């Protein structure tokens, strides 16, 4: 087996523009972003990409994202997405020297298994949030958003641990680093458009939101990193993605940081799985706590949820729940009828700038890790200099792709506001393909993981750091910071 | 199982062993100066920024 080896994960891969996974992540990310941008010229190029929705009726689980392609149906759009992603990844795999027949065969199985796990993860009783249960006519649900990724990971684990021959067969297409980096480049487009859209929000919320996020990140990150390194005995390779993921930013931050410092892909994936489980807990408890104790400070509550609930979907869902609960409480207790959406805006603003800050922080960590080789015990504890050329060689190029897609979309939106709506729609379409790449990554990680050994080796410690950090200071510092920046500010009254 | 399959499987599982070894404590080493510096700068900037914000939003 040659495709998936540790040398590829640990060392800077081949540096040619057409030879390395890093650069191919950039090319694929650019290509998909460019197709999404077709919306600017009224070209619905990605309208056929599958959109997974929460479902009770299986027929509605997958749909083409654009009405123009509704005739494709769920299966048709899934096939179209498969053909497209297969074509572009096979092109990249060919130039990187992968055995194409085995890649195509393995990719096909992996893709369709992730479709299955995605559909399963969106089942209404598992995925519906408290705010959208009503639309499904159900009285309860587990609110486990993004569970499809966890199922993909589990499917990979099952195959890896119980069907070794199948695992070997699939391994040619199991390229978690490549998939996740491609997804992150595409993510740049989405964050860029969200940022420019947010600038139209109330300036007070924006300024205070940025301050709260920078403040929280600068304080949370070093504390979580220190605790993980000093007391839970994690290596820097684990501690950095853990600090980013656990502190405030969750799944995306763990993945981006892991890739930026070139950690093994298993690390951010395991962290992301733990984070997703904790998000479910946070989503179930924190909005109700906010509505009980922060009725008189609604914007503090919104910001707090944005800082503490660690996934984009979970944070927005918790903000929506809190928005409704707090407005109802305020009306009942004080006779004040707050305008809808402002509490949610505080949550989404915090989350948005967290996502922007992830890019900046990942860049800083990438430079530090490139120079000091902190993932390598011998190199990190030794003293030797490193040339600028080597720093460049070790620098994860996909970060450049992420920054470029972010800046292009941000600047285009800033200078040409009339294209905003179209770019937003295009970014949304590209984002669907990002989810596909993330799903492929999670499955691929499962495929290389021996869960029993992992648990014995200390997975429990990851949960330990999370619990200590969350209940020890993240909730409380987040509350203090939110109070500092938002206390006394209330939504407009109707 | 032919030789090539055995070989592929053994390479595959060697890689799995290596991948899963990352959590083992014997790979741990104490915080390096650059890590301490990174944490100190981040926390220091955070606290400094906190005071600046308190002055900006509360005092002025």
Coordinates of C-alpha atoms in Angstrom, one line a residue:
Chain A
X1 CA 0.0 0.0 0.0
X2 CA 1.6 3.3 -1.0
X3 CA -1.1 6.0 -0.9
X4 CA -1.7 6.5 2.7
X5 CA 1.5 6.4 4.6
X6 CA 2.8 8.2 7.7
X7 CA 5.5 9.9 5.8
X8 CA 2.9 11.8 3.9
X9 CA 1.2 12.8 7.2
X10 CA 4.3 13.8 9.1
X11 CA 6.6 15.4 6.6
X12 CA 6.0 18.2 4.1
X13 CA 4.8 16.5 1.1
X14 CA 6.3 16.9 -2.4
X15 CA 6.5 20.6 -3.0
X16 CA 5.5 20.9 -6.7
X17 CA 2.3 22.8 -7.5
X18 CA 0.9 19.7 -9.1
X19 CA 2.4 17.1 -6.7
X20 CA 1.4 17.9 -3.2
X21 CA -1.8 17.4 -1.3
X22 CA -1.5 20.9 0.1
X23 CA -1.5 22.5 -3.3
X24 CA -4.2 20.3 -4.7
X25 CA -6.4 21.2 -1.8
X26 CA -5.8 24.8 -2.8
X27 CA -6.6 24.1 -6.5
X28 CA -9.8 22.2 -5.7
X29 CA -10.9 24.7 -3.2
X30 CA -10.4 27.6 -5.7
X31 CA -12.1 25.6 -8.4
X32 CA -15.2 24.9 -6.3
X33 CA -15.3 28.5 -5.0
X34 CA -15.1 29.8 -8.6
X35 CA -18.0 27.6 -9.7
X36 CA -20.0 28.9 -6.7
X37 CA -19.2 32.4 -7.8
X38 CA -20.9 31.7 -11.1
X39 CA -24.0 33.0 -9.3
X40 CA -22.7 36.5 -9.8
X41 CA -23.3 36.0 -13.6
X42 CA -26.6 34.2 -13.0
X43 CA -24.9 30.8 -13.7
X44 CA -26.3 28.2 -11.4
X45 CA -23.3 25.9 -11.9
X46 CA -23.5 24.1 -8.6
X47 CA -27.3 23.9 -8.4
X48 CA -27.2 20.1 -8.6
X49 CA -25.1 19.6 -5.5
X50 CA -26.8 17.5 -2.8
X51 CA -28.3 19.3 0.1
X52 CA -28.9 17.1 3.2
X53 CA -31.8 18.2 5.4
X54 CA -33.3 17.0 8.6
X55 CA -35.9 14.5 7.8
X56 CA -38.7 12.3 8.9
X57 CA -39.8 11.4 5.4
X58 CA -36.8 9.7 3.8
X59 CA -37.7 11.1 0.4
X60 CA -36.8 14.6 1.7
X61 CA -33.4 13.6 3.2
X62 CA -31.4 14.6 0.1
X63 CA -32.3 17.2 -2.5
X64 CA -30.6 19.2 -5.2
X65 CA -29.9 22.6 -3.6
X66 CA -31.4 24.6 -6.4
X67 CA -35.0 24.4 -7.6
X68 CA -33.7 24.5 -11.2
X69 CA -32.3 21.0 -10.6
X70 CA -35.2 19.7 -8.5
X71 CA -36.0 17.2 -11.3
X72 CA -32.9 15.3 -10.4
X73 CA -34.4 14.2 -7.1
X74 CA -32.3 13.2 -4.1
X75 CA -30.6 10.2 -5.7
X76 CA -29.9 12.1 -8.9
X77 CA -28.3 15.0 -7.1
X78 CA -26.2 12.5 -5.0
X79 CA -25.0 10.8 -8.1
X80 CA -24.2 14.1 -9.8
X81 CA -22.3 15.2 -6.7
X82 CA -20.5 11.9 -6.7
X83 CA -19.4 12.2 -10.4
X84 CA -18.2 15.7 -9.9
X85 CA -16.2 15.1 -6.7
X86 CA -14.8 11.9 -8.1
X87 CA -13.7 13.7 -11.3
X88 CA -11.9 16.5 -9.5
X89 CA -10.3 14.3 -6.8
X90 CA -9.2 11.7 -9.4
X91 CA -7.5 14.4 -11.4
X92 CA -5.6 15.5 -8.3
X93 CA -4.9 11.9 -7.3
X94 CA -3.5 11.2 -10.8
X95 CA -1.0 14.1 -10.6
X96 CA 0.0 13.0 -7.1
X97 CA 0.9 9.6 -8.4
X98 CA -2.0 7.6 -6.9
X99 CA -3.0 4.3 -8.5
X100 CA -6.1 5.5 -10.2
X101 CA -8.2 2.3 -10.5
X102 CA -7.8 1.6 -6.8
X103 CA -8.5 5.2 -5.9
X104 CA -11.7 5.3 -7.9
X105 CA -12.9 2.0 -6.5
X106 CA -12.1 3.0 -2.9
X107 CA -13.5 6.5 -3.3
X108 CA -16.8 5.2 -4.7
X109 CA -17.4 3.0 -1.6
X110 CA -16.3 5.8 0.8
X111 CA -18.5 8.4 -0.9
X112 CA -21.6 6.3 -0.8
X113 CA -21.0 5.2 2.8
X114 CA -20.7 8.9 3.8
X115 CA -24.0 9.7 2.0
X116 CA -25.6 7.0 4.1
X117 CA -24.1 8.3 7.4
X118 CA -25.1 11.8 6.5
X119 CA -28.7 10.8 5.9
X120 CA -28.7 8.8 9.1
X121 CA -27.2 11.7 11.1
X122 CA -30.0 14.1 9.9
X123 CA -32.9 11.9 11.1
X124 CA -35.2 14.4 12.8
X125 CA -35.3 12.6 16.2
X126 CA -31.5 12.8 16.3
X127 CA -30.8 16.1 14.6
X128 CA -33.8 18.4 15.0
X129 CA -33.1 21.4 17.3
X130 CA -35.7 22.5 19.9
X131 CA -36.5 25.4 17.6
X132 CA -37.5 23.3 14.6
X133 CA -39.1 20.3 16.2
X134 CA -42.4 21.9 15.6
X135 CA -42.0 21.8 11.8
X136 CA -41.6 18.0 12.1
X137 CA -44.5 17.6 14.5
X138 CA -42.2 15.9 17.1
X139 CA -42.1 16.6 20.8
X140 CA -38.5 15.6 21.5
X141 CA -35.2 15.1 19.7
X142 CA -31.6 14.7 20.7
X143 CA -30.4 17.9 18.9
X144 CA -27.2 16.3 17.8
X145 CA -26.3 18.5 14.8
X146 CA -23.5 17.3 12.5
X147 CA -24.0 13.8 13.8
X148 CA -23.4 12.5 10.2
X149 CA -19.7 13.2 10.7
X150 CA -19.7 11.1 13.9
X151 CA -21.5 8.3 12.1
X152 CA -18.9 8.5 9.2
X153 CA -16.2 8.1 11.8
X154 CA -17.9 5.2 13.4
X155 CA -18.4 3.5 10.0
X156 CA -14.7 3.9 9.3
X157 CA -13.9 2.5 12.7
X158 CA -16.1 -0.5 12.2
X159 CA -14.5 -1.3 8.9
X160 CA -11.0 -0.7 10.2
X161 CA -11.5 -2.9 13.3
X162 CA -13.7 -5.7 12.0
X163 CA -13.2 -5.8 8.2
X164 CA -9.4 -5.5 7.7
X165 CA -9.5 -6.6 4.0
X166 CA -12.1 -4.0 3.1
X167 CA -10.0 -1.4 5.0
X168 CA -7.0 -2.3 2.9
X169 CA -9.1 -2.1 -0.2
X170 CA -10.4 1.4 0.7
X171 CA -7.1 2.8 2.0
X172 CA -6.0 4.0 -1.5
X173 CA -8.8 6.6 -1.4
X174 CA -8.5 7.4 2.3
X175 CA -6.8 10.8 2.2
X176 CA -8.0 12.6 5.2
X177 CA -5.5 15.4 5.1
X178 CA -6.3 16.3 1.5
X179 CA -10.1 16.2 2.1
X180 CA -10.0 18.3 5.1
X181 CA -7.7 20.9 3.6
X182 CA -9.9 21.2 0.6
X183 CA -12.9 21.8 2.8
X184 CA -11.0 24.5 4.7
X185 CA -10.1 26.4 1.5
X186 CA -13.8 26.3 0.5
X187 CA -14.7 27.5 4.1
X188 CA -12.7 30.7 3.4
X189 CA -15.4 31.7 0.8
X190 CA -18.2 31.1 3.3
X191 CA -16.6 33.0 6.1
X192 CA -15.7 35.9 3.8
X193 CA -19.3 36.4 2.7
X194 CA -20.6 36.0 6.3
X195 CA -18.1 38.7 7.4
X196 CA -19.2 41.2 4.8
X197 CA -22.8 40.5 5.4
X198 CA -22.3 41.1 9.1
X199 CA -20.9 44.5 8.5
X200 CA -24.4 45.7 7.8
X201 CA -25.5 44.7 11.3
X202 CA -25.6 47.2 14.1
X203 CA -22.2 48.7 14.7
X204 CA -22.3 48.4 18.5
X205 CA -23.0 44.6 18.3
X206 CA -20.2 44.2 15.7
X207 CA -17.5 46.2 17.6
X208 CA -18.3 44.6 20.9
X209 CA -18.6 41.2 19.3
X210 CA -15.1 41.5 17.8
X211 CA -13.7 42.6 21.2
X212 CA -15.4 39.8 23.1
X213 CA -14.1 37.2 20.7
X214 CA -10.5 38.4 20.6
X215 CA -10.6 38.7 24.4
X216 CA -12.0 35.3 25.0
X217 CA -9.6 33.6 22.5
X218 CA -6.5 35.2 23.9
X219 CA -7.4 34.1 27.4
X220 CA -8.9 30.7 26.8
X221 CA -6.3 29.3 24.4
X222 CA -3.2 29.5 26.5
X223 CA -5.0 28.3 29.6
X224 CA -6.4 25.2 27.9
X225 CA -3.1 24.6 26.1
X226 CA -1.2 24.8 29.4
X227 CA -3.6 22.5 31.3
X228 CA -3.5 20.0 28.5
X229 CA 0.3 20.0 28.3
X230 CA 1.2 20.3 31.9
X231 CA -1.4 18.4 33.8
X232 CA -2.9 16.0 31.3
X233 CA 0.5 15.2 29.6
X234 CA -0.5 15.8 26.0
X235 CA 2.1 16.5 23.4
X236 CA 2.0 19.8 21.5
X237 CA 0.5 17.9 18.5
X238 CA -2.6 17.2 20.7
X239 CA -2.6 20.3 22.9
X240 CA -2.8 22.9 20.1
X241 CA -5.9 21.6 18.3
X242 CA -7.4 20.8 21.7
X243 CA -6.9 24.3 22.9
X244 CA -8.4 25.8 19.7
X245 CA -11.3 23.3 19.7
X246 CA -12.1 23.3 23.4
X247 CA -11.6 26.9 24.1
X248 CA -14.2 28.5 22.0
X249 CA -14.2 27.6 18.3
X250 CA -15.1 23.9 18.3
X251 CA -15.0 21.6 15.3
X252 CA -13.7 24.0 12.6
X253 CA -10.9 25.4 14.9
X254 CA -9.7 21.9 15.9
X255 CA -9.5 20.9 12.3
X256 CA -7.9 24.1 11.0
X257 CA -5.4 24.1 13.8
X258 CA -4.6 20.4 13.4
X259 CA -3.9 20.9 9.7
X260 CA -2.0 24.2 10.3
X261 CA 0.5 22.5 12.7
X262 CA 0.5 19.3 10.6
X263 CA -0.7 17.1 13.4
X264 CA -1.9 13.6 12.4
X265 CA -5.4 13.9 11.1
X266 CA -6.7 11.5 13.8
X267 CA -6.2 14.2 16.4
X268 CA -8.6 16.9 15.3
X269 CA -11.1 14.3 14.2
X270 CA -11.1 12.6 17.6
X271 CA -11.4 16.1 19.2
X272 CA -14.2 17.1 16.8
X273 CA -16.2 14.0 17.8
X274 CA -15.8 14.8 21.5
X275 CA -16.8 18.4 20.8
X276 CA -19.9 17.4 18.9
X277 CA -21.1 15.3 21.8
X278 CA -20.5 18.1 24.2
X279 CA -22.3 20.6 21.9
X280 CA -25.4 18.5 22.3
X281 CA -25.2 18.9 26.1
X282 CA -24.5 22.6 25.8
X283 CA -27.4 23.1 23.4
X284 CA -29.8 21.3 25.7
X285 CA -28.8 23.1 28.9
X286 CA -27.3 26.5 28.3
X287 CA -30.1 28.4 26.4
X288 CA -32.4 27.5 29.3
X289 CA -29.8 28.6 31.9
X290 CA -29.4 31.8 29.9
X291 CA -33.2 32.5 29.8
X292 CA -33.5 31.8 33.6
X293 CA -30.6 33.9 34.8
X294 CA -30.0 36.5 32.1
X295 CA -33.5 37.7 31.2
X296 CA -32.5 41.2 32.3
X297 CA -29.4 41.1 30.1
X298 CA -30.5 39.6 26.8
X299 CA -27.5 40.6 24.7
X300 CA -25.1 39.2 27.4
X301 CA -27.0 35.9 27.0
X302 CA -26.7 35.9 23.2
X303 CA -23.0 36.7 23.3
X304 CA -22.3 34.1 26.0
X305 CA -23.9 31.3 24.0
X306 CA -21.8 32.3 21.0
X307 CA -18.6 32.1 23.1
X308 CA -19.5 28.8 24.9
X309 CA -21.4 26.6 22.4
X310 CA -18.7 25.1 20.2
X311 CA -20.1 24.5 16.8
X312 CA -21.6 27.0 14.3
X313 CA -24.8 25.1 14.0
X314 CA -25.1 24.5 17.7
X315 CA -24.4 28.1 18.6
X316 CA -26.9 29.5 16.2
X317 CA -29.5 27.0 17.3
X318 CA -28.9 27.8 21.0
X319 CA -29.1 31.5 20.2
X320 CA -32.4 31.0 18.4
X321 CA -33.8 29.1 21.4
X322 CA -32.5 31.7 23.9
X323 CA -34.0 34.5 21.7
X324 CA -37.4 33.0 22.0
X325 CA -37.2 32.0 25.7
X326 CA -35.7 35.3 26.9
X327 CA -38.2 37.5 24.9
X328 CA -41.1 35.4 26.4
X329 CA -39.6 35.7 29.9
X330 CA -39.1 39.5 29.5
X331 CA -42.6 39.9 28.4
X332 CA -44.0 37.9 31.3
X333 CA -41.8 39.2 34.0
X334 CA -41.2 42.9 33.0
X335 CA -43.9 43.5 30.4
X336 CA -41.1 44.3 27.9
X337 CA -41.5 43.1 24.3
X338 CA -38.1 42.9 22.8
X339 CA -37.7 42.9 19.0
X340 CA -37.0 39.4 17.7
X341 CA -33.5 38.4 16.4
X342 CA -31.2 40.7 18.4
X343 CA -30.2 38.0 20.9
X344 CA -29.5 35.6 18.0
X345 CA -27.5 38.4 16.3
X346 CA -25.2 38.7 19.3
X347 CA -24.7 34.9 19.2
X348 CA -24.0 34.7 15.5
X349 CA -21.8 37.8 15.6
X350 CA -19.6 36.1 18.2
X351 CA -19.5 32.9 16.3
X352 CA -18.7 34.6 13.0
X353 CA -15.7 36.5 14.4
X354 CA -14.5 33.4 16.1
X355 CA -14.4 31.7 12.7
X356 CA -12.5 34.7 11.2
X357 CA -10.1 34.6 14.2
X358 CA -9.5 30.9 13.6
X359 CA -7.7 31.8 10.3
X360 CA -5.5 34.3 11.9
X361 CA -4.6 32.0 14.8
X362 CA -4.0 29.0 12.6
X363 CA -1.6 31.2 10.6
X364 CA 0.3 32.2 13.7
X365 CA 0.5 28.5 14.9
X366 CA 1.6 27.3 11.4
X367 CA 4.6 29.7 11.5
X368 CA 5.5 28.7 15.1
X369 CA 5.2 25.0 14.4
X370 CA 7.1 25.3 11.1
X371 CA 10.1 26.9 12.9
X372 CA 10.1 25.0 16.1
X373 CA 9.0 21.5 15.0
X374 CA 6.9 21.0 18.1
X375 CA 5.4 17.8 16.9
X376 CA 8.7 16.1 17.0
X377 CA 10.0 15.4 20.4
X378 CA 13.7 15.2 19.4
X379 CA 13.5 18.3 17.2
X380 CA 11.5 20.3 19.7
X381 CA 13.7 19.6 22.7
X382 CA 16.9 20.1 20.7
X383 CA 18.3 23.3 19.5
X384 CA 18.9 23.9 15.8
X385 CA 18.2 26.6 13.4
X386 CA 15.9 26.3 10.4
X387 CA 16.2 28.1 7.1
X388 CA 13.5 30.3 5.5
X389 CA 13.3 27.8 2.7
X390 CA 12.5 25.0 5.1
X391 CA 9.9 27.1 6.9
X392 CA 8.2 27.7 3.6
X393 CA 8.4 24.0 2.7
X394 CA 6.8 23.0 6.0
X395 CA 4.3 25.8 5.9
X396 CA 0.8 24.4 5.2
X397 CA -0.1 25.9 1.8
X398 CA -3.8 25.4 2.2
X399 CA -3.8 28.2 4.8
X400 CA -2.8 30.5 1.9
X401 CA -5.8 29.1 -0.1
X402 CA -8.1 29.8 2.8
X403 CA -6.8 33.4 3.2
X404 CA -7.1 34.1 -0.5
X405 CA -10.7 32.8 -0.9
X406 CA -11.6 34.8 2.3
X407 CA -10.0 38.0 1.1
X408 CA -11.3 37.8 -2.5
X409 CA -14.9 37.3 -1.4
X410 CA -14.6 39.9 1.4
X411 CA -13.1 42.6 -0.9
X412 CA -15.4 41.8 -3.8
X413 CA -18.4 42.1 -1.5
X414 CA -17.1 45.3 0.0
X415 CA -16.5 47.0 -3.3
X416 CA -19.5 45.6 -5.2
X417 CA -22.3 45.3 -2.7
X418 CA -24.8 44.5 -5.4
X419 CA -23.2 41.1 -5.9
X420 CA -23.5 40.1 -2.2
X421 CA -26.7 38.2 -2.6
X422 CA -25.4 36.2 -5.5
X423 CA -22.1 35.5 -3.8
X424 CA -23.8 34.4 -0.6
X425 CA -25.9 31.9 -2.6
X426 CA -22.8 30.6 -4.4
X427 CA -20.9 30.3 -1.1
X428 CA -23.8 28.3 0.2
X429 CA -23.6 25.9 -2.7
X430 CA -19.8 25.6 -2.3
X431 CA -20.3 25.0 1.4
X432 CA -22.3 21.9 0.6
X433 CA -19.3 20.4 -1.1
X434 CA -17.2 21.4 1.9
X435 CA -19.5 19.2 4.0
X436 CA -18.9 16.3 1.5
X437 CA -15.1 16.7 1.9
X438 CA -15.4 16.9 5.7
X439 CA -17.5 13.7 5.7
X440 CA -14.9 11.9 3.5
X441 CA -12.2 13.0 6.0
X442 CA -14.1 11.7 9.0
X443 CA -14.7 8.3 7.4
X444 CA -11.0 8.1 6.3
X445 CA -9.9 8.8 9.9
X446 CA -12.1 6.0 11.2
X447 CA -10.5 3.8 8.7
X448 CA -7.0 4.2 10.3
X449 CA -8.1 4.1 13.9
X450 CA -7.9 1.2 16.4
X451 CA -10.4 2.4 18.9
X452 CA -9.6 0.0 21.7
X453 CA -5.9 0.9 21.7
X454 CA -6.9 4.6 21.4
X455 CA -9.1 4.4 24.5
X456 CA -6.5 2.5 26.5
X457 CA -3.9 5.1 25.4
X458 CA -5.9 7.9 27.0
X459 CA -8.9 9.1 25.0
X460 CA -10.5 9.6 28.4
X461 CA -7.9 12.4 29.0
X462 CA -9.4 14.3 26.1
X463 CA -12.8 14.2 27.8
X464 CA -11.0 15.2 31.1
X465 CA -9.5 18.3 29.6
X466 CA -12.8 19.2 28.1
X467 CA -14.8 18.9 31.3
X468 CA -12.1 20.7 33.4
X469 CA -11.9 23.6 30.8
X470 CA -15.6 23.9 30.2
X471 CA -16.9 23.9 33.7
X472 CA -13.7 25.2 35.3
X473 CA -13.4 28.5 33.5
X474 CA -14.8 28.7 29.9
X475 CA -18.4 29.1 30.9
X476 CA -17.5 31.6 33.6
X477 CA -14.9 33.7 31.8
X478 CA -17.2 33.7 28.7
X479 CA -20.0 35.0 31.0
X480 CA -17.8 37.7 32.4
X481 CA -16.5 38.8 29.0
X482 CA -20.1 38.9 27.6
X483 CA -21.2 40.9 30.5
X484 CA -18.3 43.3 30.2
X485 CA -19.1 44.0 26.5
X486 CA -22.9 43.8 26.4
X487 CA -24.2 44.6 29.9
X488 CA -26.8 47.4 29.8
X489 CA -27.4 47.0 26.1
X490 CA -30.8 45.7 25.2
X491 CA -32.6 45.0 22.0
X492 CA -35.1 47.6 20.6
X493 CA -38.5 47.3 22.2
X494 CA -41.6 46.9 20.0
Chain B
X1 CA -4.3 -14.9 1.5
X2 CA -1.5 -14.4 -0.9
X3 CA 1.8 -12.7 -0.1
X4 CA 0.9 -9.3 -1.5
X5 CA -2.3 -9.2 0.6
X6 CA -0.4 -10.2 3.8
X7 CA 2.2 -7.6 3.0
X8 CA -0.4 -4.9 2.4
X9 CA -2.2 -5.8 5.6
X10 CA 0.9 -5.7 7.7
X11 CA 2.0 -2.3 6.3
X12 CA -1.5 -1.0 6.9
X13 CA -1.5 -2.1 10.5
X14 CA 1.9 -0.8 11.1
X15 CA 0.6 2.6 10.1
X16 CA -2.4 2.2 12.3
X17 CA -0.2 1.4 15.2
X18 CA 1.9 4.4 14.5
X19 CA -1.1 6.7 14.1
X20 CA -2.6 5.5 17.3
X21 CA 0.6 5.9 19.3
X22 CA 0.1 9.7 19.5
X23 CA -1.7 9.6 22.8
X24 CA 0.9 7.6 24.7
X25 CA 2.4 9.5 27.6
X26 CA 6.0 8.3 26.9
X27 CA 6.0 10.7 23.9
X28 CA 5.4 13.6 26.3
X29 CA 8.0 16.2 26.9
X30 CA 7.9 19.3 29.2
X31 CA 6.8 22.6 27.9
X32 CA 9.4 24.2 25.6
X33 CA 10.4 27.8 25.9
X34 CA 8.6 28.8 22.7
X35 CA 5.4 27.2 24.1
X36 CA 5.7 29.1 27.3
X37 CA 6.4 32.3 25.4
X38 CA 3.3 31.7 23.1
X39 CA 1.1 31.1 26.2
X40 CA 2.5 34.1 28.1
X41 CA 2.2 36.5 25.1
X42 CA -1.4 35.3 24.4
X43 CA -2.5 35.6 28.0
X44 CA -0.6 38.8 28.5
X45 CA -2.2 40.4 25.5
X46 CA -5.6 39.1 26.6
X47 CA -5.3 40.7 30.0
X48 CA -3.9 43.9 28.6
X49 CA -6.7 44.1 26.1
X50 CA -9.2 43.4 28.9
X51 CA -8.0 46.5 30.8
X52 CA -8.1 48.6 27.6
X53 CA -11.7 47.5 27.0
X54 CA -12.7 48.2 30.6
X55 CA -11.3 51.7 30.2
X56 CA -13.0 52.2 26.8
X57 CA -16.4 50.8 27.6
X58 CA -16.7 51.4 31.3
X59 CA -14.7 54.5 32.2
X60 CA -14.8 56.7 29.1

